[in-house]
Amino acid sequence: MRIGVFDSGLGGLTVFRALRNALPTADLLYLGDTARTPYGSKGEHTILRYSRECADFLCSRSIDALVIACNTSSAIAIEELKKDLPLPVFGTIDAAVGESMRGENASIGIIATHATIAKGAYQRSIAQKLPRVEVIAKACPLFVPLVENGILSGPVLEATLDLYLAELREKRLSTLILGCTHYPFLRPAFERYFHGEVRLIDCADAVAREVAGALTQEPWTNKAVTGRSEFYVTDEPSRFDYLARVFFEQEQPQAVQVEELATHRPCGI
Amino acid sequence: MRIGVFDSGLGGLTVFRALRNALPTADLLYLGDTARTPYGSKGEHTILRYSRECADFLCSRSIDALVIACNTSSAIAIEELKKDLPLPVFGTIDAAVGESMRGENASIGIIATHATIAKGAYQRSIAQKLPRVEVIAKACPLFVPLVENGILSGPVLEATLDLYLAELREKRLSTLILGCTHYPFLRPAFERYFHGEVRLIDCADAVAREVAGALTQEPWTNKAVTGRSEFYVTDEPSRFDYLARVFFEQEQPQAVQVEELATHRPCGI
């Protein structure tokens, strides 16, 4: 089984790692669109176009399933990709909402990028599955640049936590969905900010569990596979290499640069 | 006279406005690569490729001169663009350094993106023109997302000013170059942080003065021109339209979207 995973940048490596743990023998292909990151502050039509190009690139490498490891792309593009592609497509949003249903919920908070919150996909998914639960959605656009600049503690982070989360802390949430793959890097800060009293849902673990559950039922799990990892990025690989070494500790993955995603031929679209 | 101006996003509108004031009868064409913004956190080769594509697009619209309104592009790409293009090319860096020479300088600070500081173009330009002056360069990657999210005051900005500028304040600088076209939006905060004791150099005014000085000598200033403004963006125009209305107050510029810069034919390259 070969699974393609894409993200606007490197935050989706949290999803990649969870998938690797859940499916140790699958071939996993990761594409980070680092030359055009971030997606969360861009327009819907642009995000849809970029998501299609990422999917096309991975499809041209004979994948059996696609995982959208970017919440912004999951919010904007999953319906179109599911309709257009002849293979199973998984996104982070339904997975994270499904995961949040496992516990008791009086009120659920969602934090994510501007584009994800504006599209309302989390809000709709919760309204369908948990119609009586109060939902508070908050766009937190500064968390991504904080993570990308390695600011995981200190006064700037504290002030930003207050800016975005003070309102949510007052509401005494039962559950908070981390609706962006960068946010797990801030998990310790969130735990502290909410005094450990809010259940934090990490969409990386949630989508990995959903993918593993769905795909182990399928006949292609018997296909010969090597447990290979392939990494592709659209910007130069140096920053990927650095971050991935920190992130995967022992492993030393190397990324291949793909300059123009738009020039790759679609498959099945 | 038709002048092309490009930036990675919308920060370059500060340069556009200064040019419009300096050259009221020139045709000005602005291109903001909003679908791939920001450039400052990306790799050198990628920034060079994007800058070439922006220049090609503007050249295909019969411009007489090109202004690089992005400090990151000016740092990485100006030499290549000057070599390759059959027209005058102006950047922000030499203009801002030239402007800083007008006063007395014991020590000059430069604040800019990661890529601009890492390339060392400001540092080299000052070393050539003012060899005895102490130079302190500081990458401040969070200022761009703060400006783009409208955070121009308050606790998050205060903490970020301390994070990046405390060291520069202690050094008792004579001059601080705002080496990113987003930074003029934070000018009041910088004035206050340095107690009005540091001369702030805005590269938008500096480059407009240089362009006006150079081009009014040229024969093409007699060409029939209309003082027209044209705006192009690569992401959807809605955010440009909003920002531009705030920014230009009375005028209501409208932007045209250009989806794939890479597909435009080069001119003269």
Coordinates of C-alpha atoms in Angstrom, one line a residue:
Chain A
M1 CA 0.0 0.0 0.0
R2 CA 1.3 3.4 -1.0
I3 CA -0.2 6.5 0.8
G4 CA 0.4 10.0 -0.4
V5 CA 0.3 12.8 2.2
F6 CA 0.4 16.5 1.5
D7 CA 0.6 19.7 3.5
S8 CA 1.1 23.4 2.7
G9 CA 4.5 23.1 4.4
L10 CA 6.2 21.1 7.1
G11 CA 3.5 21.1 9.8
G12 CA 2.0 18.0 8.2
L13 CA 5.0 16.0 9.3
T14 CA 3.1 15.6 12.6
V15 CA 0.5 13.6 10.5
F16 CA 3.3 11.8 8.6
R17 CA 4.8 10.6 11.9
A18 CA 1.5 9.4 13.3
L19 CA 0.8 7.5 10.0
R20 CA 4.2 5.9 10.1
N21 CA 3.6 4.7 13.7
A22 CA 0.1 3.4 12.7
L23 CA 1.2 1.8 9.4
P24 CA 4.8 0.7 9.7
T25 CA 4.9 -1.4 6.5
A26 CA 3.1 1.1 4.2
D27 CA 5.0 3.2 1.7
L28 CA 4.5 6.8 2.6
L29 CA 5.1 9.8 0.3
Y30 CA 5.1 13.3 1.8
L31 CA 4.8 16.5 -0.2
G32 CA 5.3 19.8 1.5
D33 CA 4.4 22.9 -0.7
T34 CA 7.1 24.9 1.1
A35 CA 7.6 27.3 -1.8
R36 CA 4.0 28.6 -1.5
T37 CA 3.4 28.1 2.2
P38 CA 1.3 29.2 4.1
Y39 CA -2.1 28.4 2.6
G40 CA -4.2 29.6 5.6
S41 CA -4.1 33.3 4.8
K42 CA -4.8 32.9 1.0
G43 CA -8.0 32.9 -1.0
E44 CA -10.3 29.8 -1.4
H45 CA -9.8 29.5 -5.1
T46 CA -6.1 29.6 -4.8
I47 CA -6.0 27.0 -2.0
L48 CA -8.2 24.7 -4.1
R49 CA -5.9 25.1 -7.1
Y50 CA -2.8 24.4 -4.9
S51 CA -4.4 21.4 -3.3
R52 CA -5.3 19.9 -6.7
E53 CA -1.7 20.3 -7.9
C54 CA -0.4 18.6 -4.7
A55 CA -2.9 15.7 -5.2
D56 CA -1.9 15.4 -8.9
F57 CA 1.7 15.2 -8.1
L58 CA 1.2 12.4 -5.6
C59 CA -1.2 10.6 -7.8
S60 CA 1.4 10.6 -10.6
R61 CA 3.5 8.5 -8.2
S62 CA 1.0 5.6 -8.1
I63 CA -0.6 6.0 -4.6
D64 CA -3.5 3.9 -3.4
A65 CA -4.8 6.6 -0.9
L66 CA -4.4 10.3 -0.3
V67 CA -4.2 12.0 3.1
I68 CA -4.7 15.8 3.3
A69 CA -2.5 16.7 6.2
C70 CA -3.3 20.4 6.0
N71 CA -6.4 21.6 7.8
T72 CA -6.8 24.5 5.5
S73 CA -6.8 22.2 2.4
S74 CA -9.1 19.8 4.2
A75 CA -11.5 22.6 4.9
I76 CA -11.5 24.0 1.3
A77 CA -10.7 21.1 -1.0
I78 CA -11.7 17.7 0.4
E79 CA -15.1 17.5 -1.3
E80 CA -13.7 18.3 -4.7
L81 CA -10.8 15.9 -4.3
K82 CA -13.1 13.1 -3.1
K83 CA -15.3 13.7 -6.2
D84 CA -12.4 13.9 -8.7
L85 CA -10.0 11.2 -7.5
P86 CA -10.4 7.4 -8.1
L87 CA -9.0 6.5 -4.6
P88 CA -9.8 7.0 -0.9
V89 CA -9.2 10.6 0.3
F90 CA -8.8 11.3 4.0
G91 CA -8.8 14.8 5.7
T92 CA -8.1 16.0 9.2
I93 CA -11.4 17.6 10.0
D94 CA -13.9 14.7 10.1
A95 CA -11.1 12.7 11.8
A96 CA -10.6 15.3 14.6
V97 CA -14.3 15.8 15.1
G98 CA -14.8 12.0 15.3
E99 CA -12.0 11.8 17.9
S100 CA -13.7 14.5 19.9
M101 CA -16.9 12.4 20.1
R102 CA -15.1 9.8 22.2
G103 CA -15.4 11.8 25.4
E104 CA -18.1 13.9 27.0
N105 CA -18.6 17.3 25.5
A106 CA -20.4 20.3 26.9
S107 CA -18.6 22.8 24.6
I108 CA -16.0 22.3 22.0
G109 CA -13.4 24.9 20.9
I110 CA -11.7 25.0 17.6
I111 CA -8.6 26.9 16.8
A112 CA -7.3 27.1 13.3
T113 CA -6.2 29.4 10.5
H114 CA -8.3 32.2 9.1
A115 CA -9.2 30.2 6.0
T116 CA -10.2 27.1 7.9
I117 CA -12.4 29.0 10.4
A118 CA -14.0 31.1 7.6
K119 CA -14.9 28.0 5.5
G120 CA -16.8 26.7 8.6
A121 CA -16.0 23.0 7.9
Y122 CA -15.3 22.2 11.5
Q123 CA -18.4 24.0 12.7
R124 CA -20.6 22.0 10.2
S125 CA -19.0 18.7 11.0
I126 CA -19.6 19.2 14.7
A127 CA -23.2 20.4 14.1
Q128 CA -23.9 17.2 12.2
K129 CA -22.3 14.8 14.7
L130 CA -23.0 16.6 18.0
P131 CA -25.9 18.8 17.3
R132 CA -26.4 19.9 21.0
V133 CA -22.8 20.9 21.7
E134 CA -21.8 24.6 21.9
V135 CA -19.1 25.4 19.5
I136 CA -16.6 28.2 19.7
A137 CA -14.4 28.8 16.7
K138 CA -11.4 31.1 16.8
A139 CA -8.9 32.0 14.0
C140 CA -5.3 32.2 15.5
P141 CA -3.2 33.2 12.5
L142 CA -0.1 34.1 14.5
F143 CA 0.5 30.6 16.0
V144 CA 1.9 29.3 12.6
P145 CA 4.6 31.9 12.3
L146 CA 5.5 31.5 16.0
V147 CA 6.0 27.7 15.5
E148 CA 7.9 28.3 12.3
N149 CA 10.2 30.7 14.1
G150 CA 10.8 28.3 17.0
I151 CA 9.0 30.5 19.5
L152 CA 7.4 27.8 21.7
S153 CA 7.7 29.6 25.0
G154 CA 8.4 33.1 26.4
P155 CA 6.6 36.5 26.6
V156 CA 5.6 36.7 22.9
L157 CA 3.9 33.3 23.1
E158 CA 2.3 34.2 26.4
A159 CA 0.8 37.5 25.0
T160 CA -0.4 35.6 21.9
L161 CA -2.1 32.9 24.1
D162 CA -3.9 35.7 25.9
L163 CA -4.9 37.4 22.7
Y164 CA -6.5 34.3 21.2
L165 CA -7.4 32.0 24.0
A166 CA -8.5 34.2 27.0
E167 CA -12.1 34.1 25.8
L168 CA -12.0 30.3 25.3
R169 CA -10.5 29.8 28.8
E170 CA -13.3 31.8 30.4
K171 CA -15.9 29.6 28.6
R172 CA -14.6 26.5 30.5
L173 CA -14.4 24.3 27.4
S174 CA -14.5 20.5 27.7
T175 CA -12.5 19.9 24.5
L176 CA -10.3 22.0 22.2
I177 CA -9.5 20.8 18.7
L178 CA -6.1 21.8 17.4
G179 CA -7.3 22.5 13.9
C180 CA -3.9 23.1 12.3
T181 CA -1.0 20.7 12.0
H182 CA 1.4 23.2 13.4
Y183 CA -0.4 23.5 16.7
P184 CA 0.8 20.2 18.3
F185 CA 4.2 21.9 18.7
L186 CA 2.4 24.3 21.1
R187 CA 0.7 21.5 23.0
P188 CA 2.7 22.0 26.3
A189 CA 1.8 25.7 26.2
F190 CA -1.9 25.0 25.7
E191 CA -1.9 22.4 28.5
R192 CA -0.4 24.9 30.8
Y193 CA -2.7 27.8 29.7
F194 CA -5.8 25.7 30.3
H195 CA -4.4 24.3 33.6
G196 CA -4.7 20.8 32.1
E197 CA -8.5 21.0 32.4
V198 CA -9.3 20.9 28.6
R199 CA -9.0 17.8 26.5
L200 CA -6.8 18.6 23.5
I201 CA -7.6 16.9 20.2
D202 CA -4.6 16.5 17.9
C203 CA -5.8 16.0 14.3
A204 CA -2.5 14.1 13.4
D205 CA -3.3 11.2 15.7
A206 CA -7.0 11.3 14.8
V207 CA -6.4 11.1 11.0
A208 CA -3.8 8.4 11.4
R209 CA -6.2 6.3 13.4
E210 CA -8.9 6.8 10.8
V211 CA -6.7 5.9 7.9
A212 CA -5.3 2.8 9.6
G213 CA -8.8 1.6 10.5
A214 CA -10.1 2.1 7.0
L215 CA -7.2 0.8 5.0
T216 CA -6.5 -2.4 6.9
Q217 CA -9.9 -3.6 5.6
E218 CA -8.9 -3.1 2.0
P219 CA -7.5 -5.9 -0.3
W220 CA -4.4 -3.7 -1.3
T221 CA -2.9 -4.1 2.2
N222 CA -1.7 -7.5 0.9
K223 CA 0.3 -5.8 -1.9
A224 CA 4.1 -6.0 -1.5
V225 CA 5.3 -2.9 0.3
T226 CA 8.6 -1.9 1.8
G227 CA 7.7 0.6 4.5
R228 CA 9.6 3.2 2.5
S229 CA 9.4 7.0 3.2
E230 CA 9.8 9.5 0.4
F231 CA 9.8 13.3 1.0
Y232 CA 9.2 16.0 -1.6
V233 CA 9.2 19.8 -1.1
T234 CA 8.7 22.7 -3.5
D235 CA 11.2 25.1 -1.9
E236 CA 14.8 24.2 -1.3
P237 CA 15.2 21.1 0.9
S238 CA 17.7 22.6 3.4
R239 CA 15.1 23.8 5.9
F240 CA 13.2 20.6 5.5
D241 CA 16.3 18.6 6.2
Y242 CA 17.0 20.6 9.4
L243 CA 13.5 20.4 10.7
A244 CA 13.1 16.8 9.8
R245 CA 16.3 15.8 11.7
V246 CA 15.0 17.5 14.8
F247 CA 11.6 16.1 14.3
F248 CA 12.4 12.4 13.6
E249 CA 15.4 12.3 15.9
Q250 CA 17.1 9.1 14.8
E251 CA 16.0 9.0 11.1
Q252 CA 17.7 11.4 8.7
P253 CA 15.2 11.8 5.9
Q254 CA 16.2 13.6 2.7
A255 CA 13.8 15.6 0.6
V256 CA 13.7 16.0 -3.2
Q257 CA 12.8 19.4 -4.6
V258 CA 9.9 19.6 -7.1
E259 CA 10.1 23.1 -8.7
E260 CA 6.8 23.5 -10.6
L261 CA 3.9 21.5 -9.3
A262 CA 1.6 22.9 -12.0
T263 CA 3.6 21.2 -14.7
H264 CA 2.9 17.6 -13.4
R265 CA 0.3 15.7 -15.3
P266 CA -3.0 15.0 -13.5
C267 CA -3.9 11.4 -12.9
G268 CA -7.6 10.5 -12.9
I269 CA -8.7 14.2 -12.8
Chain B
M1 CA 7.1 56.7 -18.8
R2 CA 5.8 53.4 -17.5
I3 CA 7.3 52.0 -14.3
G4 CA 6.7 48.4 -13.1
V5 CA 6.8 47.8 -9.3
F6 CA 6.7 44.3 -7.7
D7 CA 6.6 42.9 -4.2
S8 CA 6.1 39.5 -2.7
G9 CA 2.7 40.8 -1.4
L10 CA 1.1 44.1 -0.4
G11 CA 3.8 45.7 1.7
G12 CA 5.2 47.2 -1.5
L13 CA 2.2 49.4 -1.7
T14 CA 4.2 51.7 0.6
V15 CA 6.7 52.0 -2.3
F16 CA 3.9 52.4 -4.8
R17 CA 2.4 55.3 -2.9
A18 CA 5.8 57.1 -2.5
L19 CA 6.4 56.7 -6.3
R20 CA 3.0 58.0 -7.1
N21 CA 3.6 61.1 -5.0
A22 CA 7.1 61.6 -6.6
L23 CA 6.0 60.9 -10.2
P24 CA 2.3 62.0 -10.5
T25 CA 2.2 61.7 -14.3
A26 CA 4.0 58.4 -14.8
D27 CA 2.1 55.2 -15.5
L28 CA 2.7 52.8 -12.6
L29 CA 2.0 49.1 -12.7
Y30 CA 2.1 47.2 -9.4
L31 CA 2.4 43.4 -9.1
G32 CA 1.9 41.7 -5.7
D33 CA 2.7 38.0 -5.7
T34 CA 0.1 37.4 -3.0
A35 CA -0.4 33.7 -3.9
R36 CA 3.2 32.9 -2.9
T37 CA 3.8 35.5 -0.2
P38 CA 5.9 35.7 1.9
Y39 CA 9.4 35.5 0.2
G40 CA 11.5 36.3 3.3
S41 CA 11.3 32.8 4.9
K42 CA 12.1 30.9 1.6
G43 CA 15.2 29.7 -0.1
E44 CA 17.5 31.9 -2.2
H45 CA 17.0 30.0 -5.4
T46 CA 13.2 30.1 -5.0
I47 CA 13.2 33.8 -4.3
L48 CA 15.4 34.4 -7.4
R49 CA 13.0 32.4 -9.6
Y50 CA 9.9 34.2 -8.2
S51 CA 11.6 37.6 -8.7
R52 CA 12.4 36.8 -12.3
E53 CA 8.8 35.7 -13.0
C54 CA 7.5 39.0 -11.5
A55 CA 10.0 41.0 -13.6
D56 CA 9.0 39.0 -16.7
F57 CA 5.3 39.7 -16.2
L58 CA 5.8 43.4 -15.8
C59 CA 8.3 43.6 -18.8
S60 CA 5.6 41.9 -20.9
R61 CA 3.6 45.0 -20.3
S62 CA 6.1 47.4 -21.9
I63 CA 7.6 49.1 -18.9
D64 CA 10.5 51.5 -19.2
A65 CA 11.9 50.9 -15.7
L66 CA 11.5 48.3 -12.9
V67 CA 11.4 49.0 -9.2
I68 CA 11.9 46.0 -6.8
A69 CA 9.7 47.1 -3.9
C70 CA 10.5 44.0 -1.9
N71 CA 13.7 44.0 0.3
T72 CA 14.1 40.3 0.2
S73 CA 14.0 40.3 -3.7
S74 CA 16.3 43.3 -3.7
A75 CA 18.8 41.5 -1.5
I76 CA 18.7 38.2 -3.5
A77 CA 17.9 39.1 -7.1
I78 CA 18.8 42.7 -8.0
E79 CA 22.2 41.9 -9.5
E80 CA 20.8 39.2 -11.8
L81 CA 17.9 41.4 -12.9
K82 CA 20.2 44.3 -13.6
K83 CA 22.4 42.0 -15.7
D84 CA 19.5 40.4 -17.6
L85 CA 17.0 43.2 -18.2
P86 CA 17.4 45.9 -20.9
L87 CA 16.0 48.7 -18.7
P88 CA 16.9 50.5 -15.4
V89 CA 16.3 48.4 -12.3
F90 CA 16.0 50.0 -8.9
G91 CA 16.0 48.3 -5.5
T92 CA 15.3 49.3 -2.0
I93 CA 18.7 48.5 -0.4
D94 CA 21.1 50.9 -2.0
A95 CA 18.4 53.6 -1.8
A96 CA 17.9 53.1 1.9
V97 CA 21.6 53.1 2.6
G98 CA 22.1 56.2 0.5
E99 CA 19.3 57.9 2.5
S100 CA 21.0 56.9 5.8
M101 CA 24.2 58.7 4.6
R102 CA 22.4 62.1 4.7
G103 CA 22.7 62.4 8.5
E104 CA 25.4 61.7 11.1
N105 CA 26.0 58.0 11.8
A106 CA 27.8 56.4 14.8
S107 CA 26.0 53.1 14.4
I108 CA 23.3 51.9 12.0
G109 CA 20.8 49.2 12.8
I110 CA 19.0 47.2 10.1
I111 CA 15.9 45.2 10.7
A112 CA 14.6 42.9 8.0
T113 CA 13.4 39.4 7.1
H114 CA 15.6 36.3 7.6
A115 CA 16.5 36.0 3.9
T116 CA 17.5 39.7 3.6
I117 CA 19.7 39.6 6.7
A118 CA 21.3 36.3 5.8
K119 CA 22.2 37.5 2.3
G120 CA 24.1 40.4 3.8
A121 CA 23.3 42.9 1.1
Y122 CA 22.5 45.8 3.5
Q123 CA 25.7 45.0 5.5
R124 CA 27.8 45.1 2.3
S125 CA 26.3 48.3 1.0
I126 CA 26.9 50.1 4.3
A127 CA 30.5 48.7 4.5
Q128 CA 31.2 50.2 1.0
K129 CA 29.6 53.6 1.6
L130 CA 30.3 54.1 5.3
P131 CA 33.2 51.9 6.2
R132 CA 33.7 53.2 9.7
V133 CA 30.2 52.9 10.9
E134 CA 29.2 50.1 13.3
V135 CA 26.4 47.9 11.8
I136 CA 24.0 45.8 13.7
A137 CA 21.7 43.6 11.6
K138 CA 18.7 41.8 13.1
A139 CA 16.2 39.4 11.5
C140 CA 12.7 40.1 12.8
P141 CA 10.5 37.5 11.0
L142 CA 7.4 38.1 13.2
F143 CA 6.9 41.7 12.2
V144 CA 5.4 40.8 8.8
P145 CA 2.7 38.5 10.2
L146 CA 1.9 41.0 12.9
V147 CA 1.3 43.8 10.2
E148 CA -0.6 41.4 8.0
N149 CA -2.9 40.5 10.9
G150 CA -3.4 44.2 11.8
I151 CA -1.6 43.9 15.1
L152 CA 0.0 47.4 15.3
S153 CA -0.3 47.9 19.0
G154 CA -1.0 45.9 22.2
P155 CA 0.8 43.3 24.3
V156 CA 1.8 40.9 21.5
L157 CA 3.5 43.8 19.6
E158 CA 5.2 45.0 22.8
A159 CA 6.6 41.6 23.6
T160 CA 7.8 41.3 20.0
L161 CA 9.5 44.7 20.1
D162 CA 11.3 43.6 23.2
L163 CA 12.3 40.3 21.7
Y164 CA 13.9 41.8 18.6
L165 CA 14.8 45.4 19.5
A166 CA 15.9 45.4 23.2
E167 CA 19.5 44.7 22.1
L168 CA 19.4 47.5 19.5
R169 CA 17.9 50.0 22.0
E170 CA 20.8 49.3 24.4
K171 CA 23.3 50.0 21.7
R172 CA 22.1 53.6 21.3
L173 CA 21.8 53.6 17.5
S174 CA 21.9 56.8 15.5
T175 CA 19.9 55.3 12.6
L176 CA 17.6 52.3 12.1
I177 CA 16.9 51.2 8.5
L178 CA 13.4 49.6 8.2
G179 CA 14.6 47.0 5.7
C180 CA 11.2 45.5 4.8
T181 CA 8.3 47.3 3.2
H182 CA 5.9 46.1 5.8
Y183 CA 7.7 47.9 8.6
P184 CA 6.5 51.5 8.0
F185 CA 3.1 50.3 9.3
L186 CA 4.9 49.9 12.6
R187 CA 6.7 53.2 12.5
P188 CA 4.7 54.8 15.4
A189 CA 5.6 51.8 17.6
F190 CA 9.3 52.0 16.7
E191 CA 9.3 55.8 17.4
R192 CA 7.9 55.1 20.8
Y193 CA 10.1 52.1 21.5
F194 CA 13.3 54.1 20.8
H195 CA 11.9 57.3 22.6
G196 CA 12.2 59.2 19.3
E197 CA 16.0 59.2 19.6
V198 CA 16.7 57.1 16.5
R199 CA 16.4 58.3 13.0
L200 CA 14.2 55.8 11.1
I201 CA 14.9 55.2 7.4
D202 CA 11.9 54.2 5.4
C203 CA 13.0 52.4 2.2
A204 CA 9.8 53.4 0.4
D205 CA 10.6 57.1 0.4
A206 CA 14.2 56.4 -0.3
V207 CA 13.6 54.4 -3.4
A208 CA 11.0 56.8 -4.7
R209 CA 13.4 59.7 -4.4
E210 CA 16.1 57.7 -6.2
V211 CA 13.8 56.7 -9.0
A212 CA 12.5 60.2 -9.5
G213 CA 16.0 61.6 -9.5
A214 CA 17.3 59.2 -12.1
L215 CA 14.3 59.0 -14.4
T216 CA 13.6 62.7 -14.8
Q217 CA 17.0 62.9 -16.5
E218 CA 16.0 60.3 -19.2
P219 CA 14.5 61.2 -22.6
W220 CA 11.5 58.9 -22.1
T221 CA 10.0 61.3 -19.5
N222 CA 8.7 63.2 -22.6
K223 CA 6.7 60.2 -23.7
A224 CA 2.9 60.6 -23.6
V225 CA 1.8 59.2 -20.3
T226 CA -1.5 59.3 -18.4
G227 CA -0.6 58.9 -14.7
R228 CA -2.5 55.6 -14.8
S229 CA -2.3 53.1 -12.0
E230 CA -2.6 49.3 -12.7
F231 CA -2.7 46.6 -10.0
Y232 CA -2.1 42.9 -10.5
V233 CA -2.1 40.2 -7.8
T234 CA -1.6 36.4 -8.0
D235 CA -4.0 35.5 -5.2
E236 CA -7.7 36.5 -5.3
P237 CA -8.1 40.3 -5.3
S238 CA -10.5 40.6 -2.4
R239 CA -7.8 41.1 0.3
F240 CA -5.9 43.6 -2.0
D241 CA -9.1 45.6 -2.6
Y242 CA -9.8 45.8 1.2
L243 CA -6.2 46.8 2.1
A244 CA -5.8 49.2 -0.8
R245 CA -9.0 51.0 0.1
V246 CA -7.7 51.5 3.7
F247 CA -4.3 52.4 2.4
F248 CA -5.1 54.9 -0.3
E249 CA -8.1 56.3 1.4
Q250 CA -9.9 58.3 -1.4
E251 CA -8.8 56.2 -4.3
Q252 CA -10.5 52.8 -4.9
P253 CA -8.0 50.8 -6.9
Q254 CA -9.1 47.5 -8.3
A255 CA -6.6 44.6 -8.9
V256 CA -6.6 42.0 -11.7
Q257 CA -5.7 38.4 -10.8
V258 CA -2.8 36.7 -12.7
E259 CA -3.0 33.0 -11.9
E260 CA 0.3 31.5 -13.2
L261 CA 3.2 34.0 -13.4
A262 CA 5.5 31.2 -14.7
T263 CA 3.5 31.0 -18.0
H264 CA 4.1 34.6 -19.0
R265 CA 6.7 34.9 -21.7
P266 CA 10.0 36.6 -20.7
C267 CA 10.9 39.8 -22.4
G268 CA 14.6 40.6 -22.9
I269 CA 15.7 37.7 -20.8

